[in-house]
mmCIF file of C-alpha atoms in Angstrom:
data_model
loop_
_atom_site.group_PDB
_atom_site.id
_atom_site.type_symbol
_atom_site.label_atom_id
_atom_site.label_comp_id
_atom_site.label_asym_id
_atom_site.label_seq_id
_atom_site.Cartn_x
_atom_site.Cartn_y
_atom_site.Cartn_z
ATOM 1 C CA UNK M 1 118.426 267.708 203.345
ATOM 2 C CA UNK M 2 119.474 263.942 202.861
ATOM 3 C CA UNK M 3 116.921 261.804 203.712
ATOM 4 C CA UNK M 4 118.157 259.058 206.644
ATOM 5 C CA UNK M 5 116.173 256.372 205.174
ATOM 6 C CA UNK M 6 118.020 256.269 201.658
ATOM 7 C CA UNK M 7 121.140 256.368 203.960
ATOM 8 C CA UNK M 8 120.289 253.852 205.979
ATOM 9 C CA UNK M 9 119.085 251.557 202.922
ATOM 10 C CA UNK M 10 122.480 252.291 201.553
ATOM 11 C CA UNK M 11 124.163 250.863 205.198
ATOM 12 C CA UNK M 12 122.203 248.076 204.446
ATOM 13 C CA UNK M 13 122.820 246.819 201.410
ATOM 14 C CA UNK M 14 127.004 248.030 202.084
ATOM 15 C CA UNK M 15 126.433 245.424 204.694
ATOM 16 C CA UNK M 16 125.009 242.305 202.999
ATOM 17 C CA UNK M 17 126.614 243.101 199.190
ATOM 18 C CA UNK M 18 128.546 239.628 199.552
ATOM 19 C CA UNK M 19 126.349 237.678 201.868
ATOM 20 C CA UNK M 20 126.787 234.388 200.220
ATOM 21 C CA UNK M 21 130.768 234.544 200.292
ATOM 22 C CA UNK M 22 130.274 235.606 203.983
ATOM 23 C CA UNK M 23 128.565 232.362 204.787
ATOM 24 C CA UNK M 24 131.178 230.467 203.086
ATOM 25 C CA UNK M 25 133.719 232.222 205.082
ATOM 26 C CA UNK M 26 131.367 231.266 208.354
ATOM 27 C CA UNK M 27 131.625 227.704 206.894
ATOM 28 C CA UNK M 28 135.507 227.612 206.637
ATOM 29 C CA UNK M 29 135.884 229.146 209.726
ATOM 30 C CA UNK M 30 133.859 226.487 211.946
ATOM 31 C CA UNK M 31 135.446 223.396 209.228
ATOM 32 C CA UNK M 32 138.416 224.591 211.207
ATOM 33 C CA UNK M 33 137.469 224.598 214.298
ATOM 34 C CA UNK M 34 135.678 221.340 214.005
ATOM 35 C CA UNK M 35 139.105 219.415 212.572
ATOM 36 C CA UNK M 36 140.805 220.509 215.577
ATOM 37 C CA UNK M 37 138.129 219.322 217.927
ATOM 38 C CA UNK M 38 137.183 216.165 216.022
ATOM 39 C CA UNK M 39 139.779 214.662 217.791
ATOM 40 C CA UNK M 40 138.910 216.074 221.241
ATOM 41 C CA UNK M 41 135.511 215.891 221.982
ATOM 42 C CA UNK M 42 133.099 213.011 222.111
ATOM 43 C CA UNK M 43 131.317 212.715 218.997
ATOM 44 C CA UNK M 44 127.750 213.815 220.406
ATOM 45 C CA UNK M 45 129.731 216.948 221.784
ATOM 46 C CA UNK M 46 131.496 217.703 218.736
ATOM 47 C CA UNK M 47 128.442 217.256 216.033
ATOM 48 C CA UNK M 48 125.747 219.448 218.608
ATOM 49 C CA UNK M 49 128.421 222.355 218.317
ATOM 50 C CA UNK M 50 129.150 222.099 214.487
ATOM 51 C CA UNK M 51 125.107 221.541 214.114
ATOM 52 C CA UNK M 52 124.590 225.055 216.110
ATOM 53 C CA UNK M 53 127.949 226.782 214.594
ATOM 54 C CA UNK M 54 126.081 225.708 211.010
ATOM 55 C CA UNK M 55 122.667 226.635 211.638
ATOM 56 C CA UNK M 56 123.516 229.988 213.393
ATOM 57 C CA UNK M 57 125.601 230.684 210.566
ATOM 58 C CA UNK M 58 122.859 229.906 207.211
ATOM 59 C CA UNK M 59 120.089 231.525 209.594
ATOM 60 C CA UNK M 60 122.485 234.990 209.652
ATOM 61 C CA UNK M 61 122.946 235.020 205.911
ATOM 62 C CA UNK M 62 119.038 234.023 205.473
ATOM 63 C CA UNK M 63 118.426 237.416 207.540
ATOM 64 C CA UNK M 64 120.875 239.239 204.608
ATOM 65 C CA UNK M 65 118.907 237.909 201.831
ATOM 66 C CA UNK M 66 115.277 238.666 203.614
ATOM 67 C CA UNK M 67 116.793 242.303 204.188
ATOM 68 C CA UNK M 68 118.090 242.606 200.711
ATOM 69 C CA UNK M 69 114.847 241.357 199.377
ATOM 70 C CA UNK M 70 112.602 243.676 201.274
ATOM 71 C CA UNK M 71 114.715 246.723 201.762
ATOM 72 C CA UNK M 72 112.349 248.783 199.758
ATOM 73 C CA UNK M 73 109.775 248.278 202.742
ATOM 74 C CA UNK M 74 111.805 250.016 205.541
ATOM 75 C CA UNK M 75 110.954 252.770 207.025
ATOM 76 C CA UNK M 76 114.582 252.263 208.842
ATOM 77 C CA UNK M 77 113.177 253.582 212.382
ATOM 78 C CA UNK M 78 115.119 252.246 215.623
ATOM 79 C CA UNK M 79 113.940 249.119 215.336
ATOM 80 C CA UNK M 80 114.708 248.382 212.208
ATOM 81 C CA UNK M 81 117.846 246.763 212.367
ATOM 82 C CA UNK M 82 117.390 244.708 215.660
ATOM 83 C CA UNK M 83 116.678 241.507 213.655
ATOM 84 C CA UNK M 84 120.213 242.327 212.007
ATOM 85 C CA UNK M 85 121.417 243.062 215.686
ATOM 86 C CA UNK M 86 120.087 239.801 216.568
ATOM 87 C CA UNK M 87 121.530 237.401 213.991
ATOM 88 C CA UNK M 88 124.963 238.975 214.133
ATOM 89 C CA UNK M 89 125.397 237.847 217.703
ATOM 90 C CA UNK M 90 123.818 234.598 217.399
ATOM 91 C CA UNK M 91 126.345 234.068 214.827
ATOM 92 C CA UNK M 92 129.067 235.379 217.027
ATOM 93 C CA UNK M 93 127.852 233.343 219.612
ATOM 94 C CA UNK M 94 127.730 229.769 217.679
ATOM 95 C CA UNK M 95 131.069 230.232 217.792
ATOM 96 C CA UNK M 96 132.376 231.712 220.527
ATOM 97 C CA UNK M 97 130.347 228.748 222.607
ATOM 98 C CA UNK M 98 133.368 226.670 221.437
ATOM 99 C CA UNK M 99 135.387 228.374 224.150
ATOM 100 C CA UNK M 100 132.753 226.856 226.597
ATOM 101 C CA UNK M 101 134.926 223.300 225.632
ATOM 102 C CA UNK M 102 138.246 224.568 227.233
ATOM 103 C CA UNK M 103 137.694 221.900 229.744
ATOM 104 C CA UNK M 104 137.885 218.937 227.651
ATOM 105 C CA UNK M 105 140.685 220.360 225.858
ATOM 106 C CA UNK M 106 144.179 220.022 225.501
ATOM 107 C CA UNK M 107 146.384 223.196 225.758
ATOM 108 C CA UNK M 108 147.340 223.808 222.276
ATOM 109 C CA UNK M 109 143.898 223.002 220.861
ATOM 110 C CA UNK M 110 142.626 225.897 223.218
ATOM 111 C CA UNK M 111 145.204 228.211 221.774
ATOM 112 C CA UNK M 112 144.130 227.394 218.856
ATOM 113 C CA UNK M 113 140.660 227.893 219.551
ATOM 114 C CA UNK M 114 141.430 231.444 221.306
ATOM 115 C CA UNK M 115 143.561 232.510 217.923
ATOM 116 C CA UNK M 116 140.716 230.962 215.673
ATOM 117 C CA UNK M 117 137.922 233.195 217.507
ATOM 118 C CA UNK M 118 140.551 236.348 217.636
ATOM 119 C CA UNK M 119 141.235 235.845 213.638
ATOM 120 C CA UNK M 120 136.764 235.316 212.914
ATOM 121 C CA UNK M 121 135.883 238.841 215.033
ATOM 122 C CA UNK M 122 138.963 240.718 212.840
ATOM 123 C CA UNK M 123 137.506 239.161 209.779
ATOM 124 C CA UNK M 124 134.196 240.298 210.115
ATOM 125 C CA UNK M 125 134.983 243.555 211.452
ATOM 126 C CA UNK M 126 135.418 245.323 207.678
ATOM 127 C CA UNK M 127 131.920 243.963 206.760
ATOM 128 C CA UNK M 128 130.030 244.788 210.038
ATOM 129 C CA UNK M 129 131.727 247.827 210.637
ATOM 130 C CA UNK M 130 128.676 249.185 208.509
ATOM 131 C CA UNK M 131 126.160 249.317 211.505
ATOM 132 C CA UNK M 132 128.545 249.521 215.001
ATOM 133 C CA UNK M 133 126.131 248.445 217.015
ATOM 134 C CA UNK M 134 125.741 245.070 214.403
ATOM 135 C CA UNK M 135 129.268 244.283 214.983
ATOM 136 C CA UNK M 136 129.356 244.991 218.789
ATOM 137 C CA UNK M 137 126.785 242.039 218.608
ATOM 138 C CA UNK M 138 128.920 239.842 217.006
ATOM 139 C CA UNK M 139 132.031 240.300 219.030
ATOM 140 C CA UNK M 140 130.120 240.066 222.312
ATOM 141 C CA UNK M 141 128.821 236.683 221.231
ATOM 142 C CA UNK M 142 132.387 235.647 220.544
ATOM 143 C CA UNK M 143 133.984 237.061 223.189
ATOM 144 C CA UNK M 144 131.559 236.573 226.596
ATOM 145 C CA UNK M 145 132.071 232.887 226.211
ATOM 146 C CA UNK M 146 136.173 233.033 225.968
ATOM 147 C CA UNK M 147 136.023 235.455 229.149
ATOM 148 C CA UNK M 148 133.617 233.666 231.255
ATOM 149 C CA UNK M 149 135.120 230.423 230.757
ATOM 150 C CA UNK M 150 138.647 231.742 231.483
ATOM 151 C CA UNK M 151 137.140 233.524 234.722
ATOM 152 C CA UNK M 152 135.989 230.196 236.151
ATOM 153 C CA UNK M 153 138.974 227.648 234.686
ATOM 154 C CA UNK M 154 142.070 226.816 237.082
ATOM 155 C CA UNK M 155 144.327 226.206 234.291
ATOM 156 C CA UNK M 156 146.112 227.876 231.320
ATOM 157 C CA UNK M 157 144.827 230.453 229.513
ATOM 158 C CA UNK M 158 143.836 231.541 233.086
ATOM 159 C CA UNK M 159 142.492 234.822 234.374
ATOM 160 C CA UNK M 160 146.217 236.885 232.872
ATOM 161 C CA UNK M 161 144.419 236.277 229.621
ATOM 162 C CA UNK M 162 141.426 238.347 230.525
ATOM 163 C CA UNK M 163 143.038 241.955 230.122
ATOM 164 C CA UNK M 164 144.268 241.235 226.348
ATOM 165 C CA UNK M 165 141.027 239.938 225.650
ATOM 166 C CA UNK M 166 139.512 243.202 226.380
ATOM 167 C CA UNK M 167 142.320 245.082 225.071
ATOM 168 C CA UNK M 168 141.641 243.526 221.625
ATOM 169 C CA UNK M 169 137.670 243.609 221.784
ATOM 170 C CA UNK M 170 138.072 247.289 222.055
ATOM 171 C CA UNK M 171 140.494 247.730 219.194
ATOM 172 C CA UNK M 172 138.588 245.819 217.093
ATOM 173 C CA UNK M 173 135.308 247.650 217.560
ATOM 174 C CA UNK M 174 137.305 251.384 217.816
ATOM 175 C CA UNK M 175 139.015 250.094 214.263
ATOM 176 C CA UNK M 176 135.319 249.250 213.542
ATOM 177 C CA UNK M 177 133.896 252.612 214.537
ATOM 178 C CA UNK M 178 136.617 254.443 212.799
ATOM 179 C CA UNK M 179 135.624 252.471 209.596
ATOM 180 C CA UNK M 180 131.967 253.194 209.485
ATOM 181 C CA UNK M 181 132.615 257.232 210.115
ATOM 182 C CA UNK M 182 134.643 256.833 206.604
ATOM 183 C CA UNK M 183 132.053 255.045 205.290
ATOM 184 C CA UNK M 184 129.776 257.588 206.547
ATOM 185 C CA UNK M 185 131.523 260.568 205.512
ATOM 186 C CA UNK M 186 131.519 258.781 202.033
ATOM 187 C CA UNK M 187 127.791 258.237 201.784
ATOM 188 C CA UNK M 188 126.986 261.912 203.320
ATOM 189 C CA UNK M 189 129.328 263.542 200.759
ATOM 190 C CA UNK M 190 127.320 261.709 197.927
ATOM 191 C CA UNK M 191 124.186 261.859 198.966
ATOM 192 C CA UNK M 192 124.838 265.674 199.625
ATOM 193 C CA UNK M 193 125.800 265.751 195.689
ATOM 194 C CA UNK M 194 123.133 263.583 194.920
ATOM 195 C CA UNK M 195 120.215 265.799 196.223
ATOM 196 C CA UNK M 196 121.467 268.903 195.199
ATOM 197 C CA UNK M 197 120.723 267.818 191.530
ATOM 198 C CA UNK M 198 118.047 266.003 192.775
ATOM 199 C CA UNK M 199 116.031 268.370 194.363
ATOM 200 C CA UNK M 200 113.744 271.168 193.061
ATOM 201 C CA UNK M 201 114.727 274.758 194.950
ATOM 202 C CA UNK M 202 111.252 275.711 195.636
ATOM 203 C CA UNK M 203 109.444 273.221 196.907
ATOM 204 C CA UNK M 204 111.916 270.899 198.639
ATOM 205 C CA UNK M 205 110.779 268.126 196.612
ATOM 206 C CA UNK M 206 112.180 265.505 194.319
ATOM 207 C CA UNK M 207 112.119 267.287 191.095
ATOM 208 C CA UNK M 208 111.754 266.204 187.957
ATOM 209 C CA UNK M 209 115.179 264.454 187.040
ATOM 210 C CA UNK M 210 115.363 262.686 190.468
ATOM 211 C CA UNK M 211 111.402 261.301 189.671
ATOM 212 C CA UNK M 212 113.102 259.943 186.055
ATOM 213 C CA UNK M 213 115.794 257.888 187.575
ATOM 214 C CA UNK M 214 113.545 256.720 190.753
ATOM 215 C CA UNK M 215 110.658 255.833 188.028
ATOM 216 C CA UNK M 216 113.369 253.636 186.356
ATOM 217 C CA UNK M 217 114.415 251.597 189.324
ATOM 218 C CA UNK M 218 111.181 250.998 191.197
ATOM 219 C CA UNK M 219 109.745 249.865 187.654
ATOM 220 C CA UNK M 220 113.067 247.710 187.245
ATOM 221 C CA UNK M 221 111.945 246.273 190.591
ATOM 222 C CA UNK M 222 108.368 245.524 189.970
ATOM 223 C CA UNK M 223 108.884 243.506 187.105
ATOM 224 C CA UNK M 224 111.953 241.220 188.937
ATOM 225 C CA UNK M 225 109.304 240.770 191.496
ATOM 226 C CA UNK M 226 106.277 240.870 189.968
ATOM 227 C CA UNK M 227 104.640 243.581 192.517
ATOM 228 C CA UNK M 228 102.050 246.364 191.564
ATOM 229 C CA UNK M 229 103.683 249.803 190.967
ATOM 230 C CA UNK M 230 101.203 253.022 190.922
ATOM 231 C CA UNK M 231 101.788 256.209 189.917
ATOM 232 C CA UNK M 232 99.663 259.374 190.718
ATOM 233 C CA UNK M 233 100.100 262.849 188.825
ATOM 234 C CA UNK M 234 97.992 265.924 189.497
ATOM 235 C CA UNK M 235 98.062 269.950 189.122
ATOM 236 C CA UNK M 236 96.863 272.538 191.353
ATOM 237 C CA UNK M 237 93.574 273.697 189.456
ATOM 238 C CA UNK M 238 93.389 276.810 187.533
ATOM 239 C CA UNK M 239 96.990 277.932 188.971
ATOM 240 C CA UNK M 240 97.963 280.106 186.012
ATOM 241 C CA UNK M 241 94.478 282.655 186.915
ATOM 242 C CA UNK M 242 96.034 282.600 190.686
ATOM 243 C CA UNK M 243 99.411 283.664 189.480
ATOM 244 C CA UNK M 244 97.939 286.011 187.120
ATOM 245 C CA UNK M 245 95.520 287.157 189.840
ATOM 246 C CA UNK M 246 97.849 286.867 193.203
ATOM 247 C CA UNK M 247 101.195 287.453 191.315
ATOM 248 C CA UNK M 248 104.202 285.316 191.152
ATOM 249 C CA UNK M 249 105.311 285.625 194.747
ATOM 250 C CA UNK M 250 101.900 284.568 195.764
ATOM 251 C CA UNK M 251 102.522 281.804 193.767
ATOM 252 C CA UNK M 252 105.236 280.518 194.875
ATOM 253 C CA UNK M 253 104.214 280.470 197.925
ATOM 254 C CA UNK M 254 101.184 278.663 196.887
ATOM 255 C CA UNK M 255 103.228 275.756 195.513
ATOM 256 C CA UNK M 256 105.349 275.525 198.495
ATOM 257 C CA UNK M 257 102.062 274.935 200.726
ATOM 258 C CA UNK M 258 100.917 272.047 198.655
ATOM 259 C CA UNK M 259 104.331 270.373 198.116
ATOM 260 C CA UNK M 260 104.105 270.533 202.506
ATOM 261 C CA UNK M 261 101.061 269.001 202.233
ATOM 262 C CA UNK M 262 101.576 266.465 199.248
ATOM 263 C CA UNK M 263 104.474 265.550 201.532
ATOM 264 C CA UNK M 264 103.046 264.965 204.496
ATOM 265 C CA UNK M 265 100.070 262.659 203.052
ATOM 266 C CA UNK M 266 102.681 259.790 201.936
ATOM 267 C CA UNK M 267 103.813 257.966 205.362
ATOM 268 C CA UNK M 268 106.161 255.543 203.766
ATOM 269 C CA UNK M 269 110.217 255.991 203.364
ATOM 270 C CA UNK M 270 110.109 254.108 199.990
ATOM 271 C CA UNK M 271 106.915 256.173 198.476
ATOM 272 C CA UNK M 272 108.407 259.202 196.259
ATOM 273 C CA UNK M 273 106.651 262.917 195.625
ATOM 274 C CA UNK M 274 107.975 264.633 193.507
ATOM 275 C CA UNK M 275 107.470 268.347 191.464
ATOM 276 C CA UNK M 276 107.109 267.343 188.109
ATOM 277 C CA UNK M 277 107.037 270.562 186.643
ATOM 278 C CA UNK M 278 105.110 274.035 186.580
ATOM 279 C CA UNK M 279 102.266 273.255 188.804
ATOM 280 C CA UNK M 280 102.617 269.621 188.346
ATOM 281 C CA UNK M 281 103.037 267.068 190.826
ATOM 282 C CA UNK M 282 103.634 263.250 190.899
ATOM 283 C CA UNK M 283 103.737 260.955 193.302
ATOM 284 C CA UNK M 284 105.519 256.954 192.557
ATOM 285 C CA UNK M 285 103.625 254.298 195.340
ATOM 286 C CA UNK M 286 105.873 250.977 195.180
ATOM 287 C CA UNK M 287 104.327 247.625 195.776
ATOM 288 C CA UNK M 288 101.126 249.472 196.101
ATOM 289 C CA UNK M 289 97.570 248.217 195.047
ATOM 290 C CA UNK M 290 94.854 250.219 193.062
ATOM 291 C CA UNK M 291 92.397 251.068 196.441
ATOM 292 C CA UNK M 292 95.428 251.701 198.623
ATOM 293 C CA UNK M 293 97.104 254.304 196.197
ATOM 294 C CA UNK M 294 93.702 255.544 195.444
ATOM 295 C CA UNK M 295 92.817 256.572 199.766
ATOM 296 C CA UNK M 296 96.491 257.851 199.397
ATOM 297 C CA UNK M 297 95.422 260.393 196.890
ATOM 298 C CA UNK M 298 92.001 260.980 198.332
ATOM 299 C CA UNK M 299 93.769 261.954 201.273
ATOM 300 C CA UNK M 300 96.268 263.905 199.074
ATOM 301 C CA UNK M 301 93.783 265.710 197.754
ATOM 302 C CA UNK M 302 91.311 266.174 201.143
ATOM 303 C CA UNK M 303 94.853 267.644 202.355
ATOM 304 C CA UNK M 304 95.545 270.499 199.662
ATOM 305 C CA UNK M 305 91.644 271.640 200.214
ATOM 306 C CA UNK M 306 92.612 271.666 204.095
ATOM 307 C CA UNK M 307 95.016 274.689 203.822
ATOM 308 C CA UNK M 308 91.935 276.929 202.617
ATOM 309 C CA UNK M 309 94.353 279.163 200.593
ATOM 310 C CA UNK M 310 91.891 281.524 198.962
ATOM 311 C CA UNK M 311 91.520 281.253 194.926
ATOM 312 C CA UNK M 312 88.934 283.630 193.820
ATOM 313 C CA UNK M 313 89.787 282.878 190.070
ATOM 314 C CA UNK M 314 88.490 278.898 191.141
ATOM 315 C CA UNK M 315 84.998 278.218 190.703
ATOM 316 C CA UNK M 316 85.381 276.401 194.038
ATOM 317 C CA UNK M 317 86.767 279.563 196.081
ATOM 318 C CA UNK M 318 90.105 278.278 197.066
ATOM 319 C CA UNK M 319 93.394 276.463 196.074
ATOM 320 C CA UNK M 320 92.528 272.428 194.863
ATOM 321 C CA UNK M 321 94.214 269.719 192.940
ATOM 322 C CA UNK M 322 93.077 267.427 190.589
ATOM 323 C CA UNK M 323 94.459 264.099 190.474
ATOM 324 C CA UNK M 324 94.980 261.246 188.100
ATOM 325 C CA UNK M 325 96.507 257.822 188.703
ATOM 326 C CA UNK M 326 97.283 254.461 187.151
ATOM 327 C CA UNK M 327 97.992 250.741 188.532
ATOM 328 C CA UNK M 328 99.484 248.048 187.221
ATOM 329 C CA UNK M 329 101.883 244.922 187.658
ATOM 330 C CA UNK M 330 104.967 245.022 185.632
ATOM 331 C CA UNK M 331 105.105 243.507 182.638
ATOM 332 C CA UNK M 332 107.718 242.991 179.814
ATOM 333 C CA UNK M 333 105.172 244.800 177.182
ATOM 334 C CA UNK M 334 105.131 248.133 179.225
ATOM 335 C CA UNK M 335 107.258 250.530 179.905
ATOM 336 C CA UNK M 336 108.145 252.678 183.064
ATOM 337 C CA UNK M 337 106.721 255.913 181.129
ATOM 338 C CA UNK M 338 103.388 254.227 180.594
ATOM 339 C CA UNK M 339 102.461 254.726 184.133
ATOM 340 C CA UNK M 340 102.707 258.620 183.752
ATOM 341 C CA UNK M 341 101.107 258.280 180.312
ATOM 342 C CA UNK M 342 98.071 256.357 181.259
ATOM 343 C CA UNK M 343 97.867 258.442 184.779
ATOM 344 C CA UNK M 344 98.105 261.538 182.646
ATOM 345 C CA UNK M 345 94.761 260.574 181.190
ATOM 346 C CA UNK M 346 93.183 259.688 183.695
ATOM 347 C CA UNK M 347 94.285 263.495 184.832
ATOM 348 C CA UNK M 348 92.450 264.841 182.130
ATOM 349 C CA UNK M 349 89.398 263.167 183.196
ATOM 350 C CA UNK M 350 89.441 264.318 186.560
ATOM 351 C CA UNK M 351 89.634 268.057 185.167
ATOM 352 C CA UNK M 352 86.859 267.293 182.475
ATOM 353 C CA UNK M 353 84.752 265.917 185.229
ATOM 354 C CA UNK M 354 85.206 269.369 187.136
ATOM 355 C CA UNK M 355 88.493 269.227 189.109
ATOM 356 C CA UNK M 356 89.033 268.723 192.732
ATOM 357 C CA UNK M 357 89.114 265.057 192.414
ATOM 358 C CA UNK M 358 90.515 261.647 192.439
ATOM 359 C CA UNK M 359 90.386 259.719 189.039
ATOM 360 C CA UNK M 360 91.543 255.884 188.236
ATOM 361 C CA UNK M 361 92.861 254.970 184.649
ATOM 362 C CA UNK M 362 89.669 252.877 182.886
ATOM 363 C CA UNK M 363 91.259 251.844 179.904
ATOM 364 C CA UNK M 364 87.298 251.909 178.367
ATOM 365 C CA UNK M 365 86.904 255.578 179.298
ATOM 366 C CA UNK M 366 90.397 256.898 178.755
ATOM 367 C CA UNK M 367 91.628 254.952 175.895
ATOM 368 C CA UNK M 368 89.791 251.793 174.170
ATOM 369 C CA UNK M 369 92.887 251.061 172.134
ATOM 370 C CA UNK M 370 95.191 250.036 175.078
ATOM 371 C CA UNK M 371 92.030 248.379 177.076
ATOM 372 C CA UNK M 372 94.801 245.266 177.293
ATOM 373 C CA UNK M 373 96.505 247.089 179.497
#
């Protein structure tokens, strides 16, 4: 099953990967309106629409970078991309308001105008195509201006103009439509690949090759930005005497009940569980503190006891997990295995201590010679 918020991560980044040549684009686009009306408009006129034009502009390509920067962090729900909704057709708008000056015009320079706006919504179209609904936003902010002001306006373009202006708002956003089902279809097709080698049969889960390459990137992006990363690895307790005692089957079955309930403990889009092998389990907590990913495996934990599967090999009388877990900030020194090395110990602790439990790395407990970590 592909997992809508990695696809809708991947719509988001598709539609901000060149933010910063967008806003120069934005930039050349209103230098040319503003030559044409420089000599036009009185000057107060003329600088209050460039000031808006420019502002609406650099305000939609801060949104990009602020979505870029915390992508990670969405949960991409409905509302999710309203902000993005928002900007585009303030942007649209800053300059489709330009249409608003048709009165103090002279007939070319509206033409030109009218052509400018036309040429800006086709541009942006490839780019915003990404999210439909994003570039509906921006070509109702340019457009709604042009056709009001041609409703109420005696002269040329008059009303006649109306019915083309349509005609090419809906071409534009069908060409846009048609766009982001390719793009779609893309995305689907390798995401489809993608989780077929990146998922383990049984459980439904991440499995282990998936958790590698994940472990890699989310460590990449802790030390660019300098957030905590936690990891948390654990083991059904005693599993081998309930295969042994239950049979394989039994199992199996046992290990698809926990993976449903490891699952359903982690809330955010961005957190990753994962089957790490045999009876093993991990779960990767991004931008996650110590207390925070330590309640996420208490609840983990109080979860797996929950399903009262029966375990008569267990000194505790049913099916329990034992968990281990590490926290740190990224740092050059480290590496992105450390976290399952020193969470692996801390593993062993829980176990020693008599299973069914949540324990924290303490570099003094588990290992004095790496107490600088």
């Amino acid at each position: 099953m592909i997992d809508p918020h990695r696809l809708s991560t991947q719509l988001i980044r598709h539609l901000y990967r060149h933010s910063t040549r967008d806003l120069a684009v934005h930039c050349v686009h209103t230098g040319l309106i503003a030559a044409y009306l420089w000599f036009e408009l009185p000057l107060s006129i003329w600088g209050a629409w460039l000031a808006i034009a420019l502002l609406a502009g650099f305000w939609h390509w801060y949104r990009s970078t602020q979505a870029l920067r915390h992508i990670p962090d969405d949960t991409i729900k409905g509302d999710t991309i309203v902000p993005d909704i928002v900007a585009a057709g303030i942007a649209g708008l800053s300059l489709g308001v330009s249409a608003l000056l048709f009165p103090l015009l002279s007939l070319d320079t509206r033409l030109f105008v009218f052509m400018m706006l036309s040429a800006v919504a086709a541009a942006a179209m490839p780019r915003l195509s990404t999210l439909p609904s994003v570039y509906a936003a921006f070509l109702f902010g340019i457009l709604l201006p042009l056709i009001g002001i041609l409703i109420v306006m005696d002269n040329e373009p008059g009303l006649s103009s109306i019915p083309a202006i349509l005609i090419l708002g809906g071409s534009l956003f069908y060409s846009a439509y048609r766009l982001h089902s390719d793009l779609m279809d893309g995305l689907l097709s390798r995401f489809g690949l993608e989780n077929e080698a990146g998922q383990d049969k049984l459980t439904g889960l991440a499995n282990r090759r998936r958790f590698d390459f994940v472990l890699q990137q989310e460590w990449a992006h802790a030390l660019r930005y300098r957030t905590p990363i936690s990891l948390i690895i654990m083991d059904i307790d005693f599993f081998k005497k309930y295969n042994d005692h239950y049979g394989h089957q039994e199992g199996d079955d046992c290990l698809e009940q926990v993976a449903g309930a490891l699952a359903e403990s982690v809330k955010r889009a961005i957190d990753l569980v994962a089957r790490y092998g045999g009876e093993e389990f991990v779960v990767l907590l991004s931008k996650t503190a110590r207390d925070d990913a330590y309640a996420i495996g208490e609840r983990m934990r109080q979860a797996v006891e929950d399903l009262e599967i029966a375990h008569e090999q267990s000194t505790l009388g049913h099916v329990t997990i034992s968990l281990g877990g590490f926290t740190t900030f990224a740092r050059e020194d480290m590496k992105a295995e450390d976290l399952v090395k020193l969470a692996d110990k801390a593993l062993y602790r829980s176990k020693e201590s008599g299973r069914n439990r949540v324990t924290w790395y303490d570099p003094k407990l588990d290992d004095p010679e790496t107490a600088e970590l």
